[in-house]
Short mmCIF file of C-alpha atoms in Angstrom, two decimals:
data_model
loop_
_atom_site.label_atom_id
_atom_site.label_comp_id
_atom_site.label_asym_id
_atom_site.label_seq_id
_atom_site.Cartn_x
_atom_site.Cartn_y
_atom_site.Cartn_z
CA UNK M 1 11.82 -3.99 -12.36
CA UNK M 2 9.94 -1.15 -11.10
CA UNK M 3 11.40 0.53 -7.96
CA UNK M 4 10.61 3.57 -5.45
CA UNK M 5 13.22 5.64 -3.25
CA UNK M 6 12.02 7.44 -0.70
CA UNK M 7 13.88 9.71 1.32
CA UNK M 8 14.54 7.84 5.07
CA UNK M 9 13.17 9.45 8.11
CA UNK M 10 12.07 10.06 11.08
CA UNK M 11 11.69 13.97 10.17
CA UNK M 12 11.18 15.50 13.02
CA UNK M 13 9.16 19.35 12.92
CA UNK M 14 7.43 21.75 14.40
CA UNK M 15 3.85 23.06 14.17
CA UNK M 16 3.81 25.38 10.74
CA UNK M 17 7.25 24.43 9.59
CA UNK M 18 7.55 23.22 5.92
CA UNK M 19 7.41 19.19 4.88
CA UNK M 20 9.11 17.88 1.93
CA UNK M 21 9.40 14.00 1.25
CA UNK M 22 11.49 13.10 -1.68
CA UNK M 23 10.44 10.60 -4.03
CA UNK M 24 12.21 8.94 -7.05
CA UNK M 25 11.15 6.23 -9.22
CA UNK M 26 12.03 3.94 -11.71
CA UNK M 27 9.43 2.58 -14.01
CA UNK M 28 9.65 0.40 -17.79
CA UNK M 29 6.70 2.10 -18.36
CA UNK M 30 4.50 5.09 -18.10
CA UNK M 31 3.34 4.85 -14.17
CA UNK M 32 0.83 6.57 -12.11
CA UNK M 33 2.25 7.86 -8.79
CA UNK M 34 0.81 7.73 -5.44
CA UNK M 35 1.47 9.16 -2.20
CA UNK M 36 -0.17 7.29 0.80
CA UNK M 37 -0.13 7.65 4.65
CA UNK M 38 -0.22 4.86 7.36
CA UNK M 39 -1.84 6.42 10.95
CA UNK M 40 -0.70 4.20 13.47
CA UNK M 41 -2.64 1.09 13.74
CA UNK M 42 -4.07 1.73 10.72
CA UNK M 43 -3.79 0.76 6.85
CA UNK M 44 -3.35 3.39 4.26
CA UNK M 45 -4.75 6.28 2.82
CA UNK M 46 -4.70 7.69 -0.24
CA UNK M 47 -3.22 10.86 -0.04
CA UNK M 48 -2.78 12.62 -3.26
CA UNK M 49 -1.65 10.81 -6.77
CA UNK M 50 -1.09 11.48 -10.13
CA UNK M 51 -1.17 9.24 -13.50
CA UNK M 52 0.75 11.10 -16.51
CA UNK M 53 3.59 13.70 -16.54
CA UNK M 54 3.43 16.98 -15.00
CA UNK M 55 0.27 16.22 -13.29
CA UNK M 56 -0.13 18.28 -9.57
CA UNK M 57 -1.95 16.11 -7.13
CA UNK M 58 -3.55 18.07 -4.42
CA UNK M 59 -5.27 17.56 -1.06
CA UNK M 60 -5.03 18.45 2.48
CA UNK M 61 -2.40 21.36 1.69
CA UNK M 62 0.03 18.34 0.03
CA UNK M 63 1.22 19.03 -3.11
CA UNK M 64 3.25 16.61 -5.73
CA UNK M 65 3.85 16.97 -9.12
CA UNK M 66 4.75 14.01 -11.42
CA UNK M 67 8.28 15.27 -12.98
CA UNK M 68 8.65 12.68 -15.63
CA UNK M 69 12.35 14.07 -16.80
CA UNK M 70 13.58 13.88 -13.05
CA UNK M 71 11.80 10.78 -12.16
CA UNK M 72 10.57 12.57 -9.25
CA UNK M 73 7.26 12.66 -7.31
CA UNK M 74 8.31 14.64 -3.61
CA UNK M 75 5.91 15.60 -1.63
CA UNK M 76 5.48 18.89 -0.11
CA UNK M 77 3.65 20.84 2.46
CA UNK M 78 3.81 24.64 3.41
CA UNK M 79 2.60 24.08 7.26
CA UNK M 80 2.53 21.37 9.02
CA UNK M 81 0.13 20.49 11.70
CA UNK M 82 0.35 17.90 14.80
CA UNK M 83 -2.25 15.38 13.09
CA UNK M 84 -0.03 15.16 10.13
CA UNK M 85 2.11 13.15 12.03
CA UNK M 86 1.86 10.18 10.10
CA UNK M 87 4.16 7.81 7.90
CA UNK M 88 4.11 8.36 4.33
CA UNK M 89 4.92 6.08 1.19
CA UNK M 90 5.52 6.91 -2.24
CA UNK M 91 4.37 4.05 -4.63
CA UNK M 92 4.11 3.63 -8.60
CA UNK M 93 1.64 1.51 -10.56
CA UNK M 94 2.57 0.30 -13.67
CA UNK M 95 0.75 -2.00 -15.97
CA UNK M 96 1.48 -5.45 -14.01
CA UNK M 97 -1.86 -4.53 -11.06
CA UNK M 98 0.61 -4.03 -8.67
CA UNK M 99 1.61 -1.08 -6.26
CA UNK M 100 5.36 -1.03 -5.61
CA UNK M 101 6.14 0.77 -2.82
CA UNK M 102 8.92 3.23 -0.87
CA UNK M 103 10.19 2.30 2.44
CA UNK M 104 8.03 4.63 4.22
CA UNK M 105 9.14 8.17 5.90
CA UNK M 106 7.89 8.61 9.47
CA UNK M 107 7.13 12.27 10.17
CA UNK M 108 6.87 13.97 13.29
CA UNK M 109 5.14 17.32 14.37
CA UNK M 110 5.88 19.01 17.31
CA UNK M 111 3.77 21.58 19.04
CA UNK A 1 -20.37 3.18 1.00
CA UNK A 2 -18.44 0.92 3.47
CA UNK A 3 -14.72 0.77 2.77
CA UNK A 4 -12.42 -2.23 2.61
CA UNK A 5 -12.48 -4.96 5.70
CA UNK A 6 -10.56 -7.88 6.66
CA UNK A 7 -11.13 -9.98 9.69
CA UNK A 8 -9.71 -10.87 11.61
CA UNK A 9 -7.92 -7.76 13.12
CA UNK A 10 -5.45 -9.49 15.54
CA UNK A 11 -4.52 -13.28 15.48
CA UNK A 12 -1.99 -15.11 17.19
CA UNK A 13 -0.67 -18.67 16.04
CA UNK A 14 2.43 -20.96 16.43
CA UNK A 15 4.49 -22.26 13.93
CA UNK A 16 3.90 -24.94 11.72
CA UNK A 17 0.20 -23.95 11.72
CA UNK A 18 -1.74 -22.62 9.15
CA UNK A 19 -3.73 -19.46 8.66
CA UNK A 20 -7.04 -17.91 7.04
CA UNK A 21 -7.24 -14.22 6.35
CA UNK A 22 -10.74 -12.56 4.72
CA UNK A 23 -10.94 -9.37 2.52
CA UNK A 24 -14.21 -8.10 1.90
CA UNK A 25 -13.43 -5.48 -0.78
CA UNK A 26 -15.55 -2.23 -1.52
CA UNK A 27 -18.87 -2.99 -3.22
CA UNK A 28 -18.53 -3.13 -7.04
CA UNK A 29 -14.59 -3.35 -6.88
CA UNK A 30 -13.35 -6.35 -8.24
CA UNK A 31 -10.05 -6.35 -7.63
CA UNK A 32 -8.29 -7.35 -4.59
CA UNK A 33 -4.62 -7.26 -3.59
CA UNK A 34 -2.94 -8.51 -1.09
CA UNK A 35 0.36 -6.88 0.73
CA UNK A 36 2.79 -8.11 3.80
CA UNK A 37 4.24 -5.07 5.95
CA UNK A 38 6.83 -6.00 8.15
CA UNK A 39 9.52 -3.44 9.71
CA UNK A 40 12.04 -4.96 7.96
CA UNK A 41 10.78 -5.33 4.27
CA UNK A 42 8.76 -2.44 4.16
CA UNK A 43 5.39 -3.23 2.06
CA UNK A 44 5.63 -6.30 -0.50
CA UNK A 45 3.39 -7.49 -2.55
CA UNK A 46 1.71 -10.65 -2.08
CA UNK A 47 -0.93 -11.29 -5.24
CA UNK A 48 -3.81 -9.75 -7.28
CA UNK A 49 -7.15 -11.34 -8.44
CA UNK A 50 -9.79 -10.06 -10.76
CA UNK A 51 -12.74 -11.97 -11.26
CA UNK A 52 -11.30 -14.75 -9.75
CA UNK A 53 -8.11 -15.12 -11.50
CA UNK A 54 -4.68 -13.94 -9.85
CA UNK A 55 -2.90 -11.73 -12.42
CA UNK A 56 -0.10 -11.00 -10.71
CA UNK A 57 1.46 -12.68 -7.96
CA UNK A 58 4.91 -11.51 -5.71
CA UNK A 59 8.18 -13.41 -4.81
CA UNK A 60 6.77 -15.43 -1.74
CA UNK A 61 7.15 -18.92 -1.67
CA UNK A 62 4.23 -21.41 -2.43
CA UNK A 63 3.10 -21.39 1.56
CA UNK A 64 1.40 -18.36 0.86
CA UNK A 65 -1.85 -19.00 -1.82
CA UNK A 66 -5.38 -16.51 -1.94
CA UNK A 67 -8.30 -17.25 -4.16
CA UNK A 68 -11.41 -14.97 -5.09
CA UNK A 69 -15.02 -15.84 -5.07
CA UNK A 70 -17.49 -14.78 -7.24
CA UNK A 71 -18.66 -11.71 -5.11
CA UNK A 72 -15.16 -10.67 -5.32
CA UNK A 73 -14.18 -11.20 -1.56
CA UNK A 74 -11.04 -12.52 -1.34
CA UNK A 75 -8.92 -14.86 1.16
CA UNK A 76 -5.28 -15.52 1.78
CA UNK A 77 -3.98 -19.03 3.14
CA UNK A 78 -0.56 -19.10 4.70
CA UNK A 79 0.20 -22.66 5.62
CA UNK A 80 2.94 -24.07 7.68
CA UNK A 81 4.10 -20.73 9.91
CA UNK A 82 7.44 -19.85 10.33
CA UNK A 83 8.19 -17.08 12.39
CA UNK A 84 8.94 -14.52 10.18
CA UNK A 85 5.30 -14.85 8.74
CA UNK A 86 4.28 -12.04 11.27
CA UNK A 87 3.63 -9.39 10.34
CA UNK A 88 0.72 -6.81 9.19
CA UNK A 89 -1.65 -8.37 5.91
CA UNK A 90 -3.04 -5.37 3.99
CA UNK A 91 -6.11 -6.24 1.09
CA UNK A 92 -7.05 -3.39 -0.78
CA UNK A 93 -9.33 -3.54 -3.82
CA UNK A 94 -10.19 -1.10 -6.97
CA UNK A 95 -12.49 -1.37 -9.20
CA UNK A 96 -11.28 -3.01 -12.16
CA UNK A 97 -7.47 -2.86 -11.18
CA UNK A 98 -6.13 -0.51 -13.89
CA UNK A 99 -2.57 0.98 -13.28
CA UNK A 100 -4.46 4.36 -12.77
CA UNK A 101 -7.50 3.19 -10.46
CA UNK A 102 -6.42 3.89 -6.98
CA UNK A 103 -6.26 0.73 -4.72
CA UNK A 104 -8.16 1.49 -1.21
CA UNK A 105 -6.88 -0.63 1.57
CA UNK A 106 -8.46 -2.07 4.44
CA UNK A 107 -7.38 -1.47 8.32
CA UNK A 108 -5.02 -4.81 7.61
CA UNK A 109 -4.43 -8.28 9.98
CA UNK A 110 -2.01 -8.07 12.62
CA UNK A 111 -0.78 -11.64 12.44
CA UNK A 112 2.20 -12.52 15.20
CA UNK A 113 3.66 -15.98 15.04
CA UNK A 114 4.62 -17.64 17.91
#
């Protein structure tokens, strides 16, 4: 069945320093890809996503680009602030209208 | 447009008791799914309906059952508690639950089993 890795956490880093996440799949078909964040006490937000190969989602200064030959989808970000400490899941869709999900990465920005 | 709520936020219950949980999804989406997060599982999911009719549902045993009225809100039913039922319910709808439509989730249910 469909399944997402996500690298484990905590990452722990200061204020400006660069974030990557890495995400692999595995996938029957042709998924979209999603990248979410939990806030705590909160449910999730989309954060970025992307639905066919090498598609760039893009928002907030997070990048991720759907690698179809890697079965990758990591997450990146050139300078991290405090408020994007955060937990953040990688998850695939495929055609079955469900979202299988990564174990979640909790990130932590220092000042 | 409002987003995604479920009520209640917090509820606390003992086992062998049963338990209703509302989704109200964004207007016009008519999807809903449902997902258990618990620290040691991670998220799972729980079912889907679209116009009423589950699509998909997720390895949970029969104690757990949702249904879907006609103005797509949803609810999920877990009867006879067991402890390891707690745990925080997500619902989060789309509108016509296509592998590409993003799903938008509500603030979730903090249920805690006692």
């Amino acid at each position: 069945g469909d399944s997402v890795t996500q690298m484990e956490g905590p990452v722990t880093l200061s204020e400006e320093a660069f974030l990557t996440i890495n995400c692999t799949y595995t996938a029957t078909g042709y998924p979209s890809l999603f990248w979410y964040v939990q806030y705590p006490g909160e449910g999730l937000q989309l954060l970025l996503k992307a639905t066919k190969a090498d598609d760039k989602g893009s928002n907030k200064g997070f990048e991720a680009t759907y690698r179809k030959e890697t079965t990758s989808f990591h997450l990146e970000k050139g300078s991290v602030q405090v408020s994007d400490s955060a937990v953040y899941f990688c998850a695939l869709s495929d055609s079955d209208y469900k979202l299988s999900f990564g174990a979640g990465t909790t990130v932590t920005v220092r000042a | 447009k409002a987003g995604v709520t479920q009520t209640p936020r917090y509820l606390i219950k003992t086992r062998g008791q049963q338990v209703t949980l509302s989704c109200s999804p964004i207007s016009g989406h008519r999807s809903v799914s449902w997902y258990q997060q618990t620290p040691g599982q991670g998220l799972q999911f729980l079912f889907e309906y679209f116009s009423e009719t589950q699509r998909n549902k997720g390895n949970f045993p029969g104690r757990f059952s949702g249904r879907q009225f006609s103005n797509s809100r949803s609810e999920m039913n877990v009867s006879t508690l067991e402890l390891g039922d707690s745990a925080l319910y997500l619902c989060a709808s789309s509108l016509a639950g296509q592998y590409e439509e993003t799903q938008y989730f509500g603030p979730g249910t903090r249920l805690l089993v006692l």
